[in-house]
Coordinates of C-alpha atoms and ligand atoms in Angstrom, one line a residue:
X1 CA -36.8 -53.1 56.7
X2 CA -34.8 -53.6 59.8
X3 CA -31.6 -53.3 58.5
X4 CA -32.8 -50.2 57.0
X5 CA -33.7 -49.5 61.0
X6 CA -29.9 -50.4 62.4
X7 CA -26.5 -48.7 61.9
X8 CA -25.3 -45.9 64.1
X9 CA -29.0 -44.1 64.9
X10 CA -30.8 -46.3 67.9
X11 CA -33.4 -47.6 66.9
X12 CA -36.0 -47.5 69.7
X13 CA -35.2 -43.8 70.8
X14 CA -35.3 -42.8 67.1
X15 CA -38.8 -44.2 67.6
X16 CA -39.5 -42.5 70.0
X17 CA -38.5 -39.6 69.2
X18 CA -40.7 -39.9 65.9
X19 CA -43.8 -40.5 67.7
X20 CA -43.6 -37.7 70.3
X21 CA -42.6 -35.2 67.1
X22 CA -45.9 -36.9 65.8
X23 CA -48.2 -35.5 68.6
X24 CA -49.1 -39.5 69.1
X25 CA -50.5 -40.2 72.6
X26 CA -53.0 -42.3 74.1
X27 CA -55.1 -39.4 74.5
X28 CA -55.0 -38.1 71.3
X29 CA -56.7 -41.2 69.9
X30 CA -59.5 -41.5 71.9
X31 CA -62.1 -39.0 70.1
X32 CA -62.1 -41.0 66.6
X33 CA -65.6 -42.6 65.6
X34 CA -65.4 -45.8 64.3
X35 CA -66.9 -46.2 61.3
X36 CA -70.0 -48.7 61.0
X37 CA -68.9 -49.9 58.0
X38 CA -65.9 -51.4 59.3
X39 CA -67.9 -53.6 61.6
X40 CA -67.6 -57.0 61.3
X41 CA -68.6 -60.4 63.3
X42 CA -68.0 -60.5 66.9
X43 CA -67.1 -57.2 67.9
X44 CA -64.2 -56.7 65.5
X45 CA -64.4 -53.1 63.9
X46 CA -61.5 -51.2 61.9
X47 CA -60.3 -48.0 63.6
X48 CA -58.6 -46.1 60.6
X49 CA -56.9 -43.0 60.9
X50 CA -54.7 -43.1 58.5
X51 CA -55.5 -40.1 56.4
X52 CA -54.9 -38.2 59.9
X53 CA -51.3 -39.7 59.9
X54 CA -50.4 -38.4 56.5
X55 CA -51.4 -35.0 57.7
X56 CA -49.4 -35.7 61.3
X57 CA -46.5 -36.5 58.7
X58 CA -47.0 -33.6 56.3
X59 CA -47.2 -31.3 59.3
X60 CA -44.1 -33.1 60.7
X61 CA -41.9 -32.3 57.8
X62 CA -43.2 -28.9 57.2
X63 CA -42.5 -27.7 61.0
X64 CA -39.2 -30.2 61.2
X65 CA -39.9 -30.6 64.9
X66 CA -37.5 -33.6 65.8
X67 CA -35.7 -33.5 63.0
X68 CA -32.0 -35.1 63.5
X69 CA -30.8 -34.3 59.9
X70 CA -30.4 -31.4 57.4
X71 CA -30.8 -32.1 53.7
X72 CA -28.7 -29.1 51.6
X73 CA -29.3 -29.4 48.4
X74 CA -27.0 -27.9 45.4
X75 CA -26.8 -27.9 41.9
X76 CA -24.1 -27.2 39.3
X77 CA -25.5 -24.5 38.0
X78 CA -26.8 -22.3 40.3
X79 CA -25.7 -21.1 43.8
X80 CA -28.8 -21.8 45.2
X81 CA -29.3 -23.9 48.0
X82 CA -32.9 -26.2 49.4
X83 CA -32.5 -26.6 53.4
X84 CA -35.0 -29.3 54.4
X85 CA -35.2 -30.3 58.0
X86 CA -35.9 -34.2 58.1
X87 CA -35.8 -37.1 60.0
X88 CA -33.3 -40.1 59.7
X89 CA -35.8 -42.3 60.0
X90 CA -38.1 -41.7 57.5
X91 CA -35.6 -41.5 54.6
X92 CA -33.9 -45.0 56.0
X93 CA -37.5 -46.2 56.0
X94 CA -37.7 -45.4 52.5
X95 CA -34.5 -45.3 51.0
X96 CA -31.6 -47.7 51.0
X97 CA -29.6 -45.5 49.3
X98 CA -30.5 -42.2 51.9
X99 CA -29.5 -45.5 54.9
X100 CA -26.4 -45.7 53.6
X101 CA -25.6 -41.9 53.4
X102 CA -27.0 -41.7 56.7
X103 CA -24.8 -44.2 58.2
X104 CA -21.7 -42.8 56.5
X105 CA -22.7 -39.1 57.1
X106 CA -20.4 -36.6 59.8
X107 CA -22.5 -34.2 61.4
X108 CA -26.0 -33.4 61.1
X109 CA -25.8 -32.0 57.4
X110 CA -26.0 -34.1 54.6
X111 CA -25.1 -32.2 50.8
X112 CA -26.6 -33.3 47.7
X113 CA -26.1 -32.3 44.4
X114 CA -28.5 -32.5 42.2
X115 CA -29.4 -31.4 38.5
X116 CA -31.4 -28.3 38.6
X117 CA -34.4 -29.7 37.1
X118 CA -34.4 -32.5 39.9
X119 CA -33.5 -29.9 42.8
X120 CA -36.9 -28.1 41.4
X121 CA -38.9 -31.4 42.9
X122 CA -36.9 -32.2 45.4
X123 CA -39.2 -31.0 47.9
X124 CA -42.2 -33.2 46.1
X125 CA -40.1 -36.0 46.3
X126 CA -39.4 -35.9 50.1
X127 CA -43.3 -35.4 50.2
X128 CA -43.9 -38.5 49.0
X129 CA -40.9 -40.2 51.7
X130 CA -43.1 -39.3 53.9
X131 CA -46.9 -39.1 53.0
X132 CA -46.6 -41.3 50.2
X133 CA -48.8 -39.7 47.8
X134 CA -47.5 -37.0 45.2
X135 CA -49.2 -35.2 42.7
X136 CA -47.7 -35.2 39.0
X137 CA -47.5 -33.3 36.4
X138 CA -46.1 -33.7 32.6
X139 CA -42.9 -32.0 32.7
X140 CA -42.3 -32.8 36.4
X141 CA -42.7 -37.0 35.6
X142 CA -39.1 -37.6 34.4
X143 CA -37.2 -35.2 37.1
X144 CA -39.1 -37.1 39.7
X145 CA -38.3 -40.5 37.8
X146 CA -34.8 -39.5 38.1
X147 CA -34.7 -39.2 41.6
X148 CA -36.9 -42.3 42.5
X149 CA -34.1 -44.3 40.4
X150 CA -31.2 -42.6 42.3
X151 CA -32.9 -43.0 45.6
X152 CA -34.2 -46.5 44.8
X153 CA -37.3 -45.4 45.7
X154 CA -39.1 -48.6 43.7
X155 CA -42.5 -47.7 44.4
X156 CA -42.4 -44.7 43.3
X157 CA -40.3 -45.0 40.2
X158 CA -42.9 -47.7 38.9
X159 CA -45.8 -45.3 39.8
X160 CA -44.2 -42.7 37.6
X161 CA -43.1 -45.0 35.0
X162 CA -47.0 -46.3 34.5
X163 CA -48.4 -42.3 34.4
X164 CA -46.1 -41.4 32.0
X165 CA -47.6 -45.1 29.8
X166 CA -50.6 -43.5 30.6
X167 CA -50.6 -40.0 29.9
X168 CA -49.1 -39.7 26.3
X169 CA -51.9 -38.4 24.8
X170 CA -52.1 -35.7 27.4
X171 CA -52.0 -32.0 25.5
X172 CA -48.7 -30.4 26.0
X173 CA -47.1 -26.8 24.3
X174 CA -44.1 -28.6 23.3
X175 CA -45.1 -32.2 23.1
X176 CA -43.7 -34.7 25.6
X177 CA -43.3 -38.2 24.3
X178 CA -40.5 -37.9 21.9
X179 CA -38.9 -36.3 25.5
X180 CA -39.9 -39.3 27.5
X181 CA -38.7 -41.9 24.4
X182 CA -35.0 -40.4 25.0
X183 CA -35.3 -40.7 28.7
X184 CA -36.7 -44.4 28.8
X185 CA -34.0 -45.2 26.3
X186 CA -31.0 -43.6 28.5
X187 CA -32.4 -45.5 31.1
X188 CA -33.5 -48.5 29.5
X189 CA -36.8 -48.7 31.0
X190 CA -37.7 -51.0 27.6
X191 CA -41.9 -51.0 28.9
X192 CA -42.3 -47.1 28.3
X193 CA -39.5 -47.0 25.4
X194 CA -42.0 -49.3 23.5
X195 CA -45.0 -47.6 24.7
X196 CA -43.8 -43.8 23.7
X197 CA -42.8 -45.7 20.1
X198 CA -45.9 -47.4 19.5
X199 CA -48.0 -43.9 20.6
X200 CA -45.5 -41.9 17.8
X201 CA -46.2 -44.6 14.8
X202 CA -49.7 -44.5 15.5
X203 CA -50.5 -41.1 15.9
X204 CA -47.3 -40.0 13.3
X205 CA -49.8 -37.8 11.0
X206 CA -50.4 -35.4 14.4
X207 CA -46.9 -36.0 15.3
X208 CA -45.5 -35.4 11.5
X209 CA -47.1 -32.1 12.0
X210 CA -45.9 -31.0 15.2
X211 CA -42.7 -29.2 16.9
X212 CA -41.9 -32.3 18.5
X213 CA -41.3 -33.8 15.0
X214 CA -37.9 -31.7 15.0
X215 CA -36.7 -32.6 18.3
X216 CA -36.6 -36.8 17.1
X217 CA -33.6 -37.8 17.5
X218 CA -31.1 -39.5 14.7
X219 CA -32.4 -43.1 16.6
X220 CA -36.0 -42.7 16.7
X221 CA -36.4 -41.2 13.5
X222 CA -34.6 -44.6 11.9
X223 CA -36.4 -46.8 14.2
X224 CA -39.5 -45.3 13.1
X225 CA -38.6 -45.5 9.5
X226 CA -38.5 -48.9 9.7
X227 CA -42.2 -49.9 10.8
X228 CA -44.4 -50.8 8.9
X229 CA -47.1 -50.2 11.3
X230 CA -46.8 -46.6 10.6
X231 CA -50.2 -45.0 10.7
X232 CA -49.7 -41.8 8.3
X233 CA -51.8 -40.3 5.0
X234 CA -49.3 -41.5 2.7
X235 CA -45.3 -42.3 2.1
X236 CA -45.1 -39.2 0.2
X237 CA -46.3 -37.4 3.3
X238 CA -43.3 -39.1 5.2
X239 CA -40.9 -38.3 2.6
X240 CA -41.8 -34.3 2.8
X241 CA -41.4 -34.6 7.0
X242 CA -38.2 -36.0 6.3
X243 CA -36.7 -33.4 4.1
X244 CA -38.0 -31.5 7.1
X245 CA -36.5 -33.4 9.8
X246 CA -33.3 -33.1 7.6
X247 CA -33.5 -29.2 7.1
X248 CA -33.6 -28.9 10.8
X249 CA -31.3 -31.1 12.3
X250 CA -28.7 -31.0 9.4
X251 CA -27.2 -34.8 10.4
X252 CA -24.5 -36.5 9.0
X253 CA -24.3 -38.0 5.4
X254 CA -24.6 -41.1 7.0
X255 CA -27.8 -41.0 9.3
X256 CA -29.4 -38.8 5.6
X257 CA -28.2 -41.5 3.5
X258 CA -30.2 -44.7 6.0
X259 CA -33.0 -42.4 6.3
X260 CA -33.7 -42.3 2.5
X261 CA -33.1 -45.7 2.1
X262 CA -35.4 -46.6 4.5
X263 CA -38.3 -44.7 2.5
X264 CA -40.7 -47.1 0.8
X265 CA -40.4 -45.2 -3.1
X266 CA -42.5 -48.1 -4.4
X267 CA -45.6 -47.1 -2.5
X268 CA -45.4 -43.6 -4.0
X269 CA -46.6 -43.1 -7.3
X270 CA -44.7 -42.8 -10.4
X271 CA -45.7 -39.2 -11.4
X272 CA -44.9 -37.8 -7.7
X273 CA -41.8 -39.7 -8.0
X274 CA -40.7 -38.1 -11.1
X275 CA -41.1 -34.7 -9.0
X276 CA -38.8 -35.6 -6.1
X277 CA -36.5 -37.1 -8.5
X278 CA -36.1 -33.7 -10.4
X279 CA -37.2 -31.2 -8.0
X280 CA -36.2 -32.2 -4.6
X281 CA -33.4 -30.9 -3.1
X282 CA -32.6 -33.9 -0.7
X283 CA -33.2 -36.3 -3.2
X284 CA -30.9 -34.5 -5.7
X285 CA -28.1 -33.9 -2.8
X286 CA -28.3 -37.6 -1.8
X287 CA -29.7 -39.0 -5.3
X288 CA -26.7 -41.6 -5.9
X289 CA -27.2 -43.1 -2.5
X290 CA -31.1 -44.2 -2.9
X291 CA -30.5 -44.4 -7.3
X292 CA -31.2 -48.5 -6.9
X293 CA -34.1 -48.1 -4.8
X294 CA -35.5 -45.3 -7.0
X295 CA -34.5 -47.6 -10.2
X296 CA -36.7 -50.4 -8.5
X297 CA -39.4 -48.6 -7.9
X298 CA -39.8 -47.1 -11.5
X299 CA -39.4 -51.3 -12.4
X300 CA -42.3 -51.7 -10.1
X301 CA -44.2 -49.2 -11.6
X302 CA -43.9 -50.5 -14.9
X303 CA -45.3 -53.8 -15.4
X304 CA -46.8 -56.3 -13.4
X305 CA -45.6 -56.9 -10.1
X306 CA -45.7 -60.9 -11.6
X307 CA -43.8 -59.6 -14.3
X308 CA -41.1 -58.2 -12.6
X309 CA -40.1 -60.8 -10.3
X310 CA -39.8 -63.2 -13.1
X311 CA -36.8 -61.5 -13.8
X312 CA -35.4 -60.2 -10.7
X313 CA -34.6 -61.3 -7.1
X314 CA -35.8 -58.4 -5.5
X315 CA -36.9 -58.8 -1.8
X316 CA -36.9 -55.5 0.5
X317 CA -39.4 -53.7 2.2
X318 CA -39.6 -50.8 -0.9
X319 CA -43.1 -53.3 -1.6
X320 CA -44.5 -53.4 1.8
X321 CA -47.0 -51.1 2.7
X322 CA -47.6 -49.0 6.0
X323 CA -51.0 -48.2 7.1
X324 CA -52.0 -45.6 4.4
X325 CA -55.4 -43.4 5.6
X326 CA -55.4 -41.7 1.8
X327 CA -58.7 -42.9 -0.1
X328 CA -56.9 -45.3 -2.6
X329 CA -56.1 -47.6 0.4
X330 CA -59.2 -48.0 2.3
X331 CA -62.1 -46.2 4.1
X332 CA -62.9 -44.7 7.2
X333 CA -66.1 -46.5 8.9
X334 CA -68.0 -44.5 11.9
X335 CA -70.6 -47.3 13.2
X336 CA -73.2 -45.4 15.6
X337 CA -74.5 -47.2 18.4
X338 CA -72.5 -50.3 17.6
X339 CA -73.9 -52.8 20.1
X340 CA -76.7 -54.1 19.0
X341 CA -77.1 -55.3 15.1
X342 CA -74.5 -56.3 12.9
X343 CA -73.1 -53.2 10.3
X344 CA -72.2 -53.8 6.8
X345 CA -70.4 -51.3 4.2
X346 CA -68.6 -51.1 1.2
X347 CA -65.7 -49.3 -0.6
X348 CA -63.3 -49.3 -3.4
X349 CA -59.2 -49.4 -3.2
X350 CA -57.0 -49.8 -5.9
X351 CA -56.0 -53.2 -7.0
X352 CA -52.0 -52.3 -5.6
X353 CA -49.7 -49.8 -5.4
X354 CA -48.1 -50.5 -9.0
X355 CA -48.5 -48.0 -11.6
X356 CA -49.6 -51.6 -13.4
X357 CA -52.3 -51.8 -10.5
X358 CA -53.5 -48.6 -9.4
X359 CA -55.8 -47.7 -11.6
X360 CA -57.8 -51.1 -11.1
X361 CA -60.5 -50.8 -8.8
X362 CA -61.6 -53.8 -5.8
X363 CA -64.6 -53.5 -4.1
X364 CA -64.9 -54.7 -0.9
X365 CA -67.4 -55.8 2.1
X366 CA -66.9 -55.0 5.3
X367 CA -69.2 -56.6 7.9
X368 CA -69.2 -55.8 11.7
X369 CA -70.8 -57.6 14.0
X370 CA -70.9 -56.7 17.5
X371 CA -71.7 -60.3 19.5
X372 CA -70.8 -62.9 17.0
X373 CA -70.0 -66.0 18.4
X374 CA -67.9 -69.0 17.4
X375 CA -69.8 -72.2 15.8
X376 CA -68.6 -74.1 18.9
X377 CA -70.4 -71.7 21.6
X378 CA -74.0 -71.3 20.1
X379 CA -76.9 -73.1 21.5
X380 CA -79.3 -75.3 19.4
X381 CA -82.9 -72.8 18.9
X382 CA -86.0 -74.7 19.6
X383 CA -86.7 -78.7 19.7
X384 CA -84.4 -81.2 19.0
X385 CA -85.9 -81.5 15.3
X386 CA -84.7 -77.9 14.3
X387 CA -81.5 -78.4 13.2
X388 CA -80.7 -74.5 12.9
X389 CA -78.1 -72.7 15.4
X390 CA -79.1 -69.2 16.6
X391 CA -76.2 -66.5 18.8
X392 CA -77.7 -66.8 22.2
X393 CA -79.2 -63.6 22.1
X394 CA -80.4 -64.3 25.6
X395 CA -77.4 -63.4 27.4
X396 CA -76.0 -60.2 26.8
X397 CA -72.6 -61.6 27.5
X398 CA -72.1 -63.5 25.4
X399 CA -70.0 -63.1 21.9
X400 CA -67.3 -60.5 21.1
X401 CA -67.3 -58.0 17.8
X402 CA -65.7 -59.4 14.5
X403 CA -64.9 -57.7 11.3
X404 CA -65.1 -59.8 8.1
X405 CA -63.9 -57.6 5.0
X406 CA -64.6 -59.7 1.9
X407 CA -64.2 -59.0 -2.4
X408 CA -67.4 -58.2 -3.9
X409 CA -65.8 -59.9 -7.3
X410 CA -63.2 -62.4 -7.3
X411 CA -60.8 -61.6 -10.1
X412 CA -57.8 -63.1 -12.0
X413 CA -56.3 -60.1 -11.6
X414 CA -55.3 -61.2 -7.6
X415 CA -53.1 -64.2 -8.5
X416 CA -49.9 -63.4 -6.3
X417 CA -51.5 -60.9 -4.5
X418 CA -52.8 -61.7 -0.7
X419 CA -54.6 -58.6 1.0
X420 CA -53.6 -57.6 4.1
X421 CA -56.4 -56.0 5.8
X422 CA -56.0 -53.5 8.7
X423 CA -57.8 -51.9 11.1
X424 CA -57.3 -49.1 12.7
X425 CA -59.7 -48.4 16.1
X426 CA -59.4 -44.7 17.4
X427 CA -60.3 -44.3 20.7
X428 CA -60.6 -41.2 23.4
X429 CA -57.6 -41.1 25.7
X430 CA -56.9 -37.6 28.1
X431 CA -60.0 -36.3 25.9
X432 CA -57.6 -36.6 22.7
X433 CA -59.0 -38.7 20.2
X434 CA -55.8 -41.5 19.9
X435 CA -55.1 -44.7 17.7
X436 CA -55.7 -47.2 20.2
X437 CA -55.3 -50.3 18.3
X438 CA -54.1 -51.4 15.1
X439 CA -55.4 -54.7 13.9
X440 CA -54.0 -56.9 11.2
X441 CA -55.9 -60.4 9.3
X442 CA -56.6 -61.6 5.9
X443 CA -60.3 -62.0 6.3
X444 CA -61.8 -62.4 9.7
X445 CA -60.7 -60.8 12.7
X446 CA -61.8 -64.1 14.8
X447 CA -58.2 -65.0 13.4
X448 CA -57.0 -62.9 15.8
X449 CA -59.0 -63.3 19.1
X450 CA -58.6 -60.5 20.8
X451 CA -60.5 -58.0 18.4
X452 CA -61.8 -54.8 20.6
X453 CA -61.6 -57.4 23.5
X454 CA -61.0 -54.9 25.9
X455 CA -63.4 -52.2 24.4
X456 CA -66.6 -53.1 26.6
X457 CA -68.8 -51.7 23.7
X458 CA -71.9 -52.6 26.1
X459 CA -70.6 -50.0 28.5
X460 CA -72.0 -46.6 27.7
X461 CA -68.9 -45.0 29.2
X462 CA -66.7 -47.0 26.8
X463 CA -64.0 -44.8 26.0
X464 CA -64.0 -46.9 22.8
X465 CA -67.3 -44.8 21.9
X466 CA -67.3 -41.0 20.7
X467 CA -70.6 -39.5 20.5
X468 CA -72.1 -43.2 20.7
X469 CA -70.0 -44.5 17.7
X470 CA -66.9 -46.8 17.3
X471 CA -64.0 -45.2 14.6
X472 CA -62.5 -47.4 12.6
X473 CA -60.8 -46.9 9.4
X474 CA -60.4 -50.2 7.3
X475 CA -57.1 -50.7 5.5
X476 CA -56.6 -52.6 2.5
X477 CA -52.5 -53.7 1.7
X478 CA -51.7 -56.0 -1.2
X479 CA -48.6 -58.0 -0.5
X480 CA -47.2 -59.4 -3.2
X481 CA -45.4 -62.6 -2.6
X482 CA -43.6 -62.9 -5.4
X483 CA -41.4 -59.8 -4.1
X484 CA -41.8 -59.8 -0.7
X485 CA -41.3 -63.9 0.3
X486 CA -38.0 -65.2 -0.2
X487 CA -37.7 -67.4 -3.4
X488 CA -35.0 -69.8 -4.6
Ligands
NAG1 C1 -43.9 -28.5 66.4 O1 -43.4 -27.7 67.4 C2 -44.2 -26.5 67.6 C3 -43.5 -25.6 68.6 O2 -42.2 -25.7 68.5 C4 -45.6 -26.9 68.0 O3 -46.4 -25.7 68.1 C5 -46.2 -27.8 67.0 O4 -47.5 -28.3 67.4 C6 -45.3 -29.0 66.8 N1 -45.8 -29.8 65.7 C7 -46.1 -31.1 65.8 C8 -46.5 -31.9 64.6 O5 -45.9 -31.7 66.8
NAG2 C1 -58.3 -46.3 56.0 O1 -58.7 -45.0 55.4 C2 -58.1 -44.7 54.2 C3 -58.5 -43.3 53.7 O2 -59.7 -42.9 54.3 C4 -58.4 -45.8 53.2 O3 -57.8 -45.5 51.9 C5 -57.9 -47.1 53.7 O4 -58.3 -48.1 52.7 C6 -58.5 -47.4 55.0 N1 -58.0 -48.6 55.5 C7 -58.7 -49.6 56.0 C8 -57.9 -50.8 56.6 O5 -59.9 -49.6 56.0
NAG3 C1 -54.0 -39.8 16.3 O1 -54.1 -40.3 15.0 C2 -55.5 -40.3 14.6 C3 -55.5 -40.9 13.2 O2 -54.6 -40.2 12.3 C4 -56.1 -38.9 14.6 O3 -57.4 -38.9 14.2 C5 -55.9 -38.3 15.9 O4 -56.3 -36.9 16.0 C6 -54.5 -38.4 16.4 N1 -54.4 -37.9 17.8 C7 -53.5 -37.2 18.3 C8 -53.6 -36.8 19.7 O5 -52.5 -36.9 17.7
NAG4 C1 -36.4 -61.2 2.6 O1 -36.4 -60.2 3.6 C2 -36.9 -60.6 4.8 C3 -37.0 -59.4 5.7 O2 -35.9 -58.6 5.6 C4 -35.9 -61.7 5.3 O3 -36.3 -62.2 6.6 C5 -35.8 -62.8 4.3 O4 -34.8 -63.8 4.8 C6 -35.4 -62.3 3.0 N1 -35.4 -63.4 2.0 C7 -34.4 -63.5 1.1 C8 -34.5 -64.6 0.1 O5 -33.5 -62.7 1.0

């Protein structure tokens, strides 16, 4: 920081100066109390008065007294100008960037131009130079951002960075994260680019359904399309929010074309199909581009997925499945007061997405329990002559939740099927009931590890917990290898 100190302004009557501005004297200090907490061996005690020197600082750059420079700033579009009266010091102590156009400055004025939503915090932001605290809200997060990254203010750049991670869920008129996903991307801030896509594919139902679902652009609706962690009702429900999307934004043949090819056509089924084929305008404006994908589909439809990749190489994403909340895919499970003994239900999906499969029925078992623990961690119950192993119940510590989801038949019919299963934990974030997590396994989520590690079900604050219970909705997606795993 002492560079920051040097250049043309000296530094110890810049000091000076500072501290006289401040009201800081000897005798100005003498009525604190110290605080008996503070105390500790041999006479050493904390005085803290911090809190009074934000104040002192906040004062100082509301009155100006001692200030030695004169921020103006303009912006493009508007002939209005913000005067603040500040102090070299303070912006060199913060800001490399404001040291250099200190040292470079003539006269006492220093011009800024700024873009109009910026100038509108400006004055927040020298706040924080010199209190270093700011209060935030939605819309003002990426104005503030902006100037924290021009200023190189690091601190508070990262602070504002982690709110905006934090506050997606927060209720806005016009929505804010598909805002904040354009942002991070212009400014490749990759932690909250991921964070604002991850929020969007889990929560895309709400999202599908909103304003903000307009204002996506032509890049985050294709990155989107491509997930297959999608949590929505069905693909058919996608399809109809992309016609949408289209309607609105009217993009190039290009950017409609990847779009509809990036629609998974085998996971809607073959009646709804026929509709789009014959009734939907996008599909009928666009039909040559997506007439393989739809022709695959129908193929998939048909016969057996076996079947059908005995006589074709056919290996795309069309056959993969997103996380489907519609009833033939899976169930949703509300387990009330989920700590204590272990949960079991059951439900029925169809046997796949085929037209061949659909109409078969699995049922499935779903068992949760809330402090399992691995073979290798429980404690031998009893004497040395009882064999049996018991989950130290003792130690309410010990274990972590796990979901087993298990066939109630085994059938022929799932030769060269594996079933994905998925679930999907909904949690309270900003009030807003959120997707939280998205787990995938095969049987067991011990093959995992970290299932609802951080949940702290125990805890009766858990935010995990709504009205006492854990919401999950189980998932059930048949992969078929055949089709999906590359073959010779
Ligand atoms: C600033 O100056 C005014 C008078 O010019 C004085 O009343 C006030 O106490 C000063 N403020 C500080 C923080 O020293
Ligand atoms: C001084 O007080 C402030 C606010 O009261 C507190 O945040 C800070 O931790 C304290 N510092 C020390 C060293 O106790
Ligand atoms: C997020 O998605 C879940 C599941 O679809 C839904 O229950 C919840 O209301 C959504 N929350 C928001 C804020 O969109
Ligand atoms: C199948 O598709 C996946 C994902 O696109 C790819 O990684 C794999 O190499 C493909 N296999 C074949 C045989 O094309």
């Amino acid at each position: 920081m002492a560079s920051a100190l040097g250049g043309s302004t000296p530094v110890p009557v810049c000091v000076a100066a500072l501290l006289i501005a401040l009201g800081v004297r000897a005798a100005t200090v003498g009525g604190a109390a110290l605080k008996p907490e503070g105390a500790v061996e041999n006479g050493w005690a904390v005085i803290n008065h911090s809190m009074a020197l934000v104040q002192r600082m906040e004062a100082l750059l509301a009155q100006g007294n001692g200030s030695d420079v004169i921020l103006r700033v303009q912006t493009v579009s508007s002939d209005e100008v913000k005067v603040v009266q500040a102090h070299s010091l303070v912006l060199s102590l913060q800001s490399e960037v404001f040291d250099d156009l200190l040292q470079n400055r003539d006269g006492s004025t220093l011009v800024l131009r700024e873009p109009p939503e910026c100038a509108a915090v400006f004055d927040k932001f020298i706040r924080y130079l010199y209190c270093g605290e700011i209060a935030v809200s939605l819309d003002q997060a990426t104005p503030l951002h902006k100037l924290a990254s021009r200023y190189r203010v690091w601190a508070l750049q990262q602070g504002l960075s982690l709110y905006m991670r934090q506050h997606l869920a927060s209720d806005s008129p016009g929505g804010h994260v598909v805002g904040w996903y354009h942002y991070a991307m212009q400014t490749g801030d990759a932690a909250l680019r991921d964070s604002c896509l991850q929020y969007l594919s889990w929560n895309l139902s709400a999202v599908l359904q909103s304003a903000e679902w307009g204002s996506i652009s032509d890049d985050l609706l294709l990155s989107l399309l491509q997930r297959s962690d999608l949590v929505l009702h069905s693909e058919l429900e996608l399809f109809e929010a992309l016609e949408a999307w289209i309607g609105q934004n009217q993009p190039g043949g290009l950017t409609a074309e990847s779009a509809l090819r990036a629609v998974r056509y085998g996971m809607i089924p073959p009646q709804q199909l026929f509709r789009l084929q014959k009734q939907s305008p996008l599909l009928l404006k666009y039909y040559e581009s997506v007439r393989d994908l739809l022709f695959l589909a129908f193929q998939f439809h048909a016969a057996s997925p076996q079947q059908l990749a005995k006589y074709f190489d056919v290996n795309c994403s069309l056959f993969t499945p997103r996380n489907y909340l519609s009833p033939a895919w899976g169930s949703p499970w509300v387990i009330n007061n989920p700590t204590r003994d272990d949960r079991s239900t059951s439900f029925q999906t169809q046997l796949g997405p085929s037209g061949h499969d659909s109409p078969k029925r699995v049922t499935w078992n779903a068992l949760f329990s809330p402090r399992w623990l691995p073979v290798g961690m429980r404690q031998p119950y009893g004497g040395e002559h009882n064999g049996a192993v018991q989950p130290a119940r003792a130690d309410p510590g010990a274990g972590h939740p796990r979901i087993i989801v298990t066939p109630a038949t085994s059938s022929a019919d799932f030769a060269g099927v594996s079933f994905q299963k998925t679930v999907i934990v909904t949690a309270r974030q900003q009030g807003k009931l959120v997707v939280r997590h998205v787990y995938n396994f095969h049987q067991s989520t011990e093959e995992m590890g970290d299932f609802l590690a951080e949940a702290d079900l125990q805890r009766r604050g858990s935010e995990y917990l709504i009205d006492g219970s854990l919401h999950l909705h189980v998932v059930v997606k048949p992969l078929y290898h055949s089709l999906i795993v590359a073959r010779k």
